[in-house]
C-alpha positions as a printed Julia matrix, in Angstrom:
562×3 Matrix{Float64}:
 24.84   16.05  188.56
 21.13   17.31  187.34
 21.94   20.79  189.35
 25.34   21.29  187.61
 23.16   20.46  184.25
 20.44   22.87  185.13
 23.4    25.5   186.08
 25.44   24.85  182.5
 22.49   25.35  180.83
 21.35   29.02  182.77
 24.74   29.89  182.11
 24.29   29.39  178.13
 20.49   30.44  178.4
 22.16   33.76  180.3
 24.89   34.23  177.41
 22.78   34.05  174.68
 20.71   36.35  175.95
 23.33   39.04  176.45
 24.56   37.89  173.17
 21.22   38.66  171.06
 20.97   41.67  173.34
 24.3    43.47  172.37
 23.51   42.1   168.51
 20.04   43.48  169.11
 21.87   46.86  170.41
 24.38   46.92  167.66
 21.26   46.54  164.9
 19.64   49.16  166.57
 22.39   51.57  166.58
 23.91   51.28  162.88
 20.15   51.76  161.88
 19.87   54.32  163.9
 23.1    56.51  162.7
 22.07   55.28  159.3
 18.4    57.24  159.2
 20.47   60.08  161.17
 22.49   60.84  158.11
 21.27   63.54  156.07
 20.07   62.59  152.33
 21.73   65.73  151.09
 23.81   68.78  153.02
 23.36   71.78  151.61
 26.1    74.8   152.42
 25.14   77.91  151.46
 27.68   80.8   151.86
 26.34   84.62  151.26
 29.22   86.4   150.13
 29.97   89.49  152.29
 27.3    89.07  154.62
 28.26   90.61  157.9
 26.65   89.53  161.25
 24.5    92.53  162.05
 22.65   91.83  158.72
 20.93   89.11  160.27
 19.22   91.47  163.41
 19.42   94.35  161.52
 16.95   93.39  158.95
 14.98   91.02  161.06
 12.05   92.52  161.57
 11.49   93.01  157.0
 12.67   89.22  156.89
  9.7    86.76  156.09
  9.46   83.41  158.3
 10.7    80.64  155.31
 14.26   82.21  154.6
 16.92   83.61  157.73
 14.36   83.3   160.44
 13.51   80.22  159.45
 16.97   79.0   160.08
 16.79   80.99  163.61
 13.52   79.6   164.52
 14.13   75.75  163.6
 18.23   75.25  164.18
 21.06   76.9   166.07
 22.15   80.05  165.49
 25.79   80.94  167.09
 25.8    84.78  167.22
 29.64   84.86  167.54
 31.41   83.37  165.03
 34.67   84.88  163.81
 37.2    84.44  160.68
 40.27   83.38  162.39
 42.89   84.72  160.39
 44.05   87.3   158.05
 43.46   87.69  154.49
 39.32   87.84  154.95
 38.52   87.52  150.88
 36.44   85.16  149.12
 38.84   82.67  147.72
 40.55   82.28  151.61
 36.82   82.46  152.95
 34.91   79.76  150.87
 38.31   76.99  150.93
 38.54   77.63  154.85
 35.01   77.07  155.33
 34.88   73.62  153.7
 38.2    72.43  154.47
 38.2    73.37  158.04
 41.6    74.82  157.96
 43.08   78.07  157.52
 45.89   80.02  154.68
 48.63   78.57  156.67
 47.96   74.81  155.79
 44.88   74.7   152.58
 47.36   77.43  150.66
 44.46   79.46  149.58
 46.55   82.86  151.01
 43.94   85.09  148.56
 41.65   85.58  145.74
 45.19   86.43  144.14
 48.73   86.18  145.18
 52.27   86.55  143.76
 53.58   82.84  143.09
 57.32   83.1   143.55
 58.41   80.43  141.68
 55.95   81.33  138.48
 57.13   85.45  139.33
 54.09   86.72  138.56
 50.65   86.83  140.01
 48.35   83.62  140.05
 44.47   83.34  140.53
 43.02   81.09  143.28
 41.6    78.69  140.66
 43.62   79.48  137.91
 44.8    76.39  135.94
 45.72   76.7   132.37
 46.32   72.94  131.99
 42.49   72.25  131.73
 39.83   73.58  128.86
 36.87   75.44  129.66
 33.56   74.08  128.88
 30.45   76.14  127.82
 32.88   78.84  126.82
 35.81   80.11  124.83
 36.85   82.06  127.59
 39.59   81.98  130.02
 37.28   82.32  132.68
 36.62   78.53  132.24
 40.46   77.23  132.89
 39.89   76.63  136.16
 40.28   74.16  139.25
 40.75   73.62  142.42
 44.52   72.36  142.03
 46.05   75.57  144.24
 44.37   74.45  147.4
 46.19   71.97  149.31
 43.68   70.16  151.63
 40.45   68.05  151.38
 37.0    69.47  151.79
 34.33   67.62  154.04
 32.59   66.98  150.77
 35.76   65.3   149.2
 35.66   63.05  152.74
 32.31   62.55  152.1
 33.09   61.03  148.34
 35.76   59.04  149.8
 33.49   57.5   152.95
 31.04   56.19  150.15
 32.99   55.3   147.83
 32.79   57.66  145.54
 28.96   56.98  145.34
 28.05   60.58  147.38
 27.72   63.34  144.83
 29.1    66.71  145.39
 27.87   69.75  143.33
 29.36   73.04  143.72
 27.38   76.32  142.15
 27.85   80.12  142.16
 28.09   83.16  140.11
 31.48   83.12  140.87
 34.31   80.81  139.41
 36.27   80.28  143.35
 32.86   80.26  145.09
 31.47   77.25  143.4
 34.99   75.12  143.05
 36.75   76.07  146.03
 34.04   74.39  148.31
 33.2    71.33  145.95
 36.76   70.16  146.6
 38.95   68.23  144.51
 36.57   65.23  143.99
 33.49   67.05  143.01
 31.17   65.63  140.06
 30.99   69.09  138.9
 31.35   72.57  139.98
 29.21   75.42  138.03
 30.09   79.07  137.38
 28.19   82.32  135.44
 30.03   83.52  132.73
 29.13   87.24  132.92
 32.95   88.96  133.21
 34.7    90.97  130.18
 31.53   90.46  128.27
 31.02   86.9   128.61
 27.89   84.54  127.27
 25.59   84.47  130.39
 25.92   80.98  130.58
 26.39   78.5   132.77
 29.85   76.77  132.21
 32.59   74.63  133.73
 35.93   73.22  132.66
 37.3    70.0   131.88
 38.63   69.27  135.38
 35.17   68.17  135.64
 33.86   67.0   132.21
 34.73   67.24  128.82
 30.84   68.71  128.2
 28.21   70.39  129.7
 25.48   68.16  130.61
 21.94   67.94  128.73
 20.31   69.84  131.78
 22.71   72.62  131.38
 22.91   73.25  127.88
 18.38   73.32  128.05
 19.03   75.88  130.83
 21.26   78.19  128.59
 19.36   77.93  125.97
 16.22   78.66  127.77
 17.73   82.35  128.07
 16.92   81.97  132.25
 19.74   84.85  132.5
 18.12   87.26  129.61
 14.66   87.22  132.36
 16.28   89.58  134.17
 17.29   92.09  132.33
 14.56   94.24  134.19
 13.54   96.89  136.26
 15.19   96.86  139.74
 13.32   98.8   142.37
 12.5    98.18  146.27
 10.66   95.01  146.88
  8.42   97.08  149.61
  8.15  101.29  149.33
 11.44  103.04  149.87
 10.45  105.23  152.59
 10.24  102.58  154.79
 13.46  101.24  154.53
 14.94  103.04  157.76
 17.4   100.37  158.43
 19.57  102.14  156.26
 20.48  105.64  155.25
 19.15  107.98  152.7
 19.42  106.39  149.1
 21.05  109.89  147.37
 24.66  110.54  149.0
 27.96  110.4   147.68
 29.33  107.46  149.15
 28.41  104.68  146.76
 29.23  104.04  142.82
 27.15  105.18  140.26
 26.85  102.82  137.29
 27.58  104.16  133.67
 24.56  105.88  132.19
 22.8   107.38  135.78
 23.72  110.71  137.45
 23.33  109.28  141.05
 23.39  106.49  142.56
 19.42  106.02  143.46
 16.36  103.96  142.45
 14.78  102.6   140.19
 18.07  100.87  138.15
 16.87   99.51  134.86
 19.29   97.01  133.95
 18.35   96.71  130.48
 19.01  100.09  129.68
 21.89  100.22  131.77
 23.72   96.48  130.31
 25.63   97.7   127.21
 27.52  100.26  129.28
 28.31   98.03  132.22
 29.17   95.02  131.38
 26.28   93.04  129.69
 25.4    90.21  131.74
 27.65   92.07  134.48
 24.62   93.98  135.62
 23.17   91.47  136.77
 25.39   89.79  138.91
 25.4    93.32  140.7
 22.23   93.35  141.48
 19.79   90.76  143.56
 18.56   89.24  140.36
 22.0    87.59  140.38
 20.79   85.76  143.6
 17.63   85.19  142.15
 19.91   83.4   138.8
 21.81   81.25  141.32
 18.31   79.45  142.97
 16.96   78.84  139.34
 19.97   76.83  138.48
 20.0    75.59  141.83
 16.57   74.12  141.75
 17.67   72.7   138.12
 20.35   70.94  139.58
 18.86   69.27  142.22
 16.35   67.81  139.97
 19.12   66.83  136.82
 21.3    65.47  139.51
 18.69   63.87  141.1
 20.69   64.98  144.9
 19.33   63.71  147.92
 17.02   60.63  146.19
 19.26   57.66  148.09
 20.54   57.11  151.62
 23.83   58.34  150.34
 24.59   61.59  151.1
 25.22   64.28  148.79
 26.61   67.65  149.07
 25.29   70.71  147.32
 27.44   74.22  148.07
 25.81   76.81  146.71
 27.49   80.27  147.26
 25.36   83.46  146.79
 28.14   85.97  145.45
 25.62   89.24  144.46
 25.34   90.27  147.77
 29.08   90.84  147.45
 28.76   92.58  144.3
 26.4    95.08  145.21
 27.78   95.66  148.6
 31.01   96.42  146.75
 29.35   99.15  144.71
 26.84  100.74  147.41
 28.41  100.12  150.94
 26.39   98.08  153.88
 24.38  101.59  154.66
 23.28  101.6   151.63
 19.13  100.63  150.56
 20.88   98.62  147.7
 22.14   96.0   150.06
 19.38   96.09  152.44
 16.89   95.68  149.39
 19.69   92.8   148.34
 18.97   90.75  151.56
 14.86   91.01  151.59
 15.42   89.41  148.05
 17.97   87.02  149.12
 15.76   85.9   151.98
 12.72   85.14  149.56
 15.49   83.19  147.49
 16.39   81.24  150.73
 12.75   80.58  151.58
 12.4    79.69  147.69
 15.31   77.44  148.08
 13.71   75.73  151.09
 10.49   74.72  149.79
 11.82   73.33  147.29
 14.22   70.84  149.27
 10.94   70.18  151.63
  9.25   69.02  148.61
 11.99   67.34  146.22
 14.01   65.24  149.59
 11.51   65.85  152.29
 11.64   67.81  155.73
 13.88   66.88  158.0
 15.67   64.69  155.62
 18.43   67.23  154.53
 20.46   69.21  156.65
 22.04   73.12  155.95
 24.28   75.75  157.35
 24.5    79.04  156.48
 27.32   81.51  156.76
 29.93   83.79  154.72
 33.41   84.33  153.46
 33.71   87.3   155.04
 32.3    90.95  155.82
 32.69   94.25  154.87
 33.59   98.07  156.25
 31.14  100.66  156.13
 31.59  103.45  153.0
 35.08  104.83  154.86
 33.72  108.18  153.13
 30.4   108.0   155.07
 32.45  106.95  158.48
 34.68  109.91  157.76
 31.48  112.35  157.35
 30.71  111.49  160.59
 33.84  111.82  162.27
 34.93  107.9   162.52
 38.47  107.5   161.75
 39.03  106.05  158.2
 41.39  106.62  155.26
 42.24  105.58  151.47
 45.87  104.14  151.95
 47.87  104.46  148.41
 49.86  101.03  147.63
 51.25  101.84  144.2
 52.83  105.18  145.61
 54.03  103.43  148.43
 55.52  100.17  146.08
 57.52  103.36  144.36
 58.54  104.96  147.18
 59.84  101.88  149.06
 62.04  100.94  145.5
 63.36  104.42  145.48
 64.24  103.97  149.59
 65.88  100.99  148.82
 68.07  101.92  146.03
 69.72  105.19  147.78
 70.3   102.52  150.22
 71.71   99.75  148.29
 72.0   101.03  145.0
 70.11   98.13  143.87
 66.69   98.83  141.59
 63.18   97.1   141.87
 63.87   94.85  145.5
 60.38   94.65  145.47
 58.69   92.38  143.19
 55.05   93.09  144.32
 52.76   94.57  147.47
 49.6    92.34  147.2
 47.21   91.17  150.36
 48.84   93.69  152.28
 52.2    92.01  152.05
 55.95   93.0   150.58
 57.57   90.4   148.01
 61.33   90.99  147.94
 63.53   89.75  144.88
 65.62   87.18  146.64
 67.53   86.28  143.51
 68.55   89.8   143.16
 69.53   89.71  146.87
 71.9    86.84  146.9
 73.55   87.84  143.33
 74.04   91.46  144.91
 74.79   90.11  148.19
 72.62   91.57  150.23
 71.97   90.97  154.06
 68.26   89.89  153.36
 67.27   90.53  157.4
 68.62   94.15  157.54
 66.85   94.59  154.32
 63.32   93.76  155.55
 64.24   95.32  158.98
 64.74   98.82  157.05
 61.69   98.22  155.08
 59.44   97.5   158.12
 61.0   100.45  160.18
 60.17  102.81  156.63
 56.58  101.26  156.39
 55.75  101.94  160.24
 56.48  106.46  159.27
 52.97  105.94  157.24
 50.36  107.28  159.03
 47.75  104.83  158.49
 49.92  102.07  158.68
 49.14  100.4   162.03
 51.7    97.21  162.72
 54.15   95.51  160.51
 55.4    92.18  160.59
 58.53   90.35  158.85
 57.57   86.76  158.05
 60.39   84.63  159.79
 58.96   86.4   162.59
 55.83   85.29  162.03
 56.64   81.63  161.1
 57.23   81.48  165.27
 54.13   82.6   166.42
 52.18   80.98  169.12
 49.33   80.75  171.17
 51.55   82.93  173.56
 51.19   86.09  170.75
 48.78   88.49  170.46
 45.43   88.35  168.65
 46.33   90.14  166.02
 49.83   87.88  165.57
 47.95   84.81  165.63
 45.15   85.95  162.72
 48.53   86.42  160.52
 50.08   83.29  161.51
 46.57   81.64  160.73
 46.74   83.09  156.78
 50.61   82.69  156.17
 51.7    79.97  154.38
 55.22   79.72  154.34
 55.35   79.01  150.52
 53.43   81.15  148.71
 53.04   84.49  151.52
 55.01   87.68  150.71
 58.15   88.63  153.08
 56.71   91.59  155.41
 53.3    91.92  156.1
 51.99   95.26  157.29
 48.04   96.17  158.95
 46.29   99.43  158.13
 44.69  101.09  161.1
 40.88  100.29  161.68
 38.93  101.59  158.56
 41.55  101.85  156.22
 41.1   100.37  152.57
 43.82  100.67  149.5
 43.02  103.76  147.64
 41.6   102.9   144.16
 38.45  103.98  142.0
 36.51  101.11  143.27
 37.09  101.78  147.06
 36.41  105.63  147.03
 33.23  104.82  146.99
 31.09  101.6   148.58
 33.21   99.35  150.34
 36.26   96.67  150.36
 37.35   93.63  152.8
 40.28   91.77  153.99
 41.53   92.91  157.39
 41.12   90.94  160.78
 38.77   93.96  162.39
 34.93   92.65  163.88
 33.88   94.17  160.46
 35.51   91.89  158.4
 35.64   88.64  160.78
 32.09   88.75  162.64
 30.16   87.0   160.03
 26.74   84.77  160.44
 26.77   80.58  161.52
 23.33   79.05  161.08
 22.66   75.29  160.85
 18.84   73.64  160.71
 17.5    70.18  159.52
 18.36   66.91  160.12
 20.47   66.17  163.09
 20.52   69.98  164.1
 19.48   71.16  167.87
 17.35   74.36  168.05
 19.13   77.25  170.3
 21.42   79.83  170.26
 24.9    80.68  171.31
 26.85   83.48  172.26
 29.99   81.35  172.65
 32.98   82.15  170.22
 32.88   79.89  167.35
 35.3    79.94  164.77
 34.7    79.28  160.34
 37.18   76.33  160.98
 34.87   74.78  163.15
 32.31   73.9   160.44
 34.13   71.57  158.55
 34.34   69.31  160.91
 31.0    69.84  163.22
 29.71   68.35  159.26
 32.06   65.34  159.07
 30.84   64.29  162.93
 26.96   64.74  161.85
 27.87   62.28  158.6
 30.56   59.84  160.43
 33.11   60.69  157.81
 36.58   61.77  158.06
 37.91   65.42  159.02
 39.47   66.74  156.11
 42.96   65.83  156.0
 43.87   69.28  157.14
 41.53   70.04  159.43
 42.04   72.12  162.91
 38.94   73.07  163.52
 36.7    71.86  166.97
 33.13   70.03  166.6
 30.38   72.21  167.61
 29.03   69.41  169.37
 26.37   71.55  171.32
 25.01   71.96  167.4
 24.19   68.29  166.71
 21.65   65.99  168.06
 22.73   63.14  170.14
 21.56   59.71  169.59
């Protein structure tokens, strides 16, 4: 009787043991993925920032900004766009949502929307006001794309409680990535003249904060109108080529297209506050506010974790206007990394090292000048849209006798008139079969594609089918789709000289992934990743939901493991 006592009571002495163990265990591991959670993710997209930027400018980069990144997180040296439009509006939702055209509905900075019949903005949205402006540049929101962000899943995992900020000199960079849920998104109003302020629109508030208002007012933007020359001496700048040529734009008021630019002689004549957002002092605007906002919006102070996207969009504009050979962009990136390294410290300092986490990447890349390939002997070509809208029209009324079948030609893709179709009784599959079989006699037209066709794609298709499949969305895309040869841009003022985006080429998809900070493994990878893949590689680092759309893979080789 005393033995089966003495064995009753090992038995509960041996149970409560495992008991307070596994409690013990369970303790140790909520506190554990509790202090693994960043206080505040920070991603930071450089608009048009191609891959080779990153080695070819290493060795002029300081050690706080890019190689900072390199030297303390993982770097994957492969990582692709995955479908086809390559813009910014496509670029900055599919990075934060995870998802491609097909499913967030994001199919280009601009599209034709059939049922409105004309063409619609990415953020357009005339049902809200803007704020901090009188502008039209202010009705905007987020209400065109279709999915969640990983910072909306992050607002929804706490509750709301998690803020989100989204900031850039560009309306679609800072809402697109803020999500639908964001406590505010922030944009420069610098187009058609505008103020040089920082505004918003009532999607998000019905005013501008204190913080903002002091920061307008403190005439931050007015700073630099200034004198922009190279950071170091121009004759050591031999990453790119010679800084007088004739394949970049030349803004109103120079004769060439060469150093020093003096913005504030050059500002009434292009644009006002325009100037600066094409130059690298429109970088330098974006950190200022930045650092503001951080501070005002007191991010990364709790355990909750907030989400700052901040997209750098000058880089774009000046590699628009010069081309990536040009010393304008290269002198755009040495400025950008101090900016980076400025941006840095300051998150050190304000929520502590190691207690915030970033990635860095872009929305897309960028051809070289096609006039500079051409001069030396690369195949390239201006490709003229509006002759070829006319010409198809006039092909398809000697056919049909019907005028105007096509509505619009925008994102390389063909919108047909279907309600002039069916009243005229058209055969609306002959009709895009001619068209395709017209549009494959231009020269530097390289495949085309009728959409019904491309709504049964697979992984069984080609590359180059499954990058269209990835940016059609049944809905809103056009009815033939057509690809220019390698190096082929549409022919307008603006692309004659510098250089445009958009195609599926390594040129336009190869773009940078870096990640550092909390929860991050240092290393390198020269395994394919793809901008889907982000989304949710964030969402496993916080324990929060993919976005709702998501169909991206966790770069699990990226994040520490407990």
């Amino acid at each position: 009787m005393k033995h089966n006592i003495i064995m009753v009571m090992k038995r509960i002495l041996f149970y409560l043991f495992i008991f307070s163990f596994v409690i013990a265990s369970r303790a140790q591991t909520a506190t554990i993925d509790s202090n693994s959670k960043p206080k505040l993710v920070v991603g930071i997209v450089v608009d048009q920032m191609r891959y080779d930027y990153l080695t070819r400018f290493y060795n002029k980069y300081g050690d706080g900004g890019f190689k900072r990144m390199m030297d303390e997180g993982y770097n994957c040296k492969n990582n692709h766009f995955n479908y086809i439009p390559t813009k910014t509006g496509p670029g900055h939702a599919s990075i934060f949502t995870g998802t491609t055209p097909k499913y967030h509905g994001v199919i280009g900075n601009d599209w034709y929307e059939k049922e409105l019949r004309r063409n619609v903005n990415c953020v357009d949205d005339n049902s809200v006001l803007p704020i901090g402006t009188t502008s039209n540049d202010g009705k905007r929101s987020p209400k065109w794309m279709l999915s969640t962000t990983f910072a909306d899943e992050n607002r929804l995992f706490t509750q709301m409680k998690g803020k989100t900020i989204g900031i850039s000199i560009k309306h679609r960079g800072a809402i697109l990535p803020a999500g639908h849920t964001a406590n505010a998104a922030y944009w420069f109003d610098y187009e058609h003249n505008g103020t040089g302020n920082w505004i918003s629109s009532s999607y998000y508030m019905n005013d501008l904060p204190q913080w903002v208002k002091d920061f307008n007012d403190s005439d931050a933007a007015e700073k630099y109108f200034k004198v922009w020359n190279t950071l170091y001496d121009i004759d050591t700048y031999f990453e790119s080529g010679n800084d007088l040529n004739t394949f970049e734009r030349i803004f109103k008021g120079m004769e060439s297209a060469t150093f020093p630019y003096d913005l504030e002689a050059l500002k009434n004549e292009n644009g006002n506050f325009q100037i600066i957002a094409d130059s690298p002092f429109g970088n330098s605007l974006i950190t200022d506010f930045t650092l503001k906002a951080i501070d005002a919006e007191q991010l990364g102070v709790d355990e909750i974790t907030d989400i700052l996207t901040v997209s750098y969009s000058s880089t774009d504009k000046v590699g628009h206007d010069f081309g990536p050979n040009s010393v304008e962009v290269e002198d755009t990136y040495l400025r950008l990394d101090l900016e980076l390294e400025r941006l840095f410290d300051a998150l050190d300092e304000k929520v502590g090292k190691d207690k915030y986490t970033v990635f860095l990447t872009s929305d897309h890349g960028a051809v070289d000048a096609i006039l500079y390939l051409q001069s030396l002997k690369i195949p390239g070509g201006f490709f003229d849209t509006r002759k070829m809208k006319e010409d198809l029209n006039i092909f398809l009324e000697d056919q049909y006798q019907v005028s105007n079948l096509i509505l619009s030609r925008i994102n390389n893709q063909i919108y047909l008139d279907h309600d002039k179709i069916k009243s005229e009784k058209l055969n609306l599959e002959k009709l895009k079969e001619a068209i395709s079989i017209k549009l494959l006699e231009y020269k530097l037209i390289d495949r085309v594609f009728i959409a019904s066709n491309i709504n049964q794609f697979g992984g069984q298709h080609g590359y180059l089918e499954n990058l269209l499949s990835n940016g059609h969305n049944q809905k809103r895309s056009g009815d033939i789709l057509y690809v220019y040869n390698t190096s082929v841009l549409p022919d307008s003022q603006w692309n004659r000289t510098g250089t445009d985006h958009g195609t599926g080429y390594n040129y336009d998809t190869h773009v940078p992934l870096l990640f550092f900070g909390k929860g991050i493994e240092h290393g390198q990878t020269f395994k394919r990743t793809e901008i889907t893949d982000i989304a949710p590689t964030m969402s496993a680092l916080l324990g929060i939901g993919f976005p709702n759309a998501s169909t991206g893979n966790i770069l699990d080789f990226v994040l520490k493991q407990n």
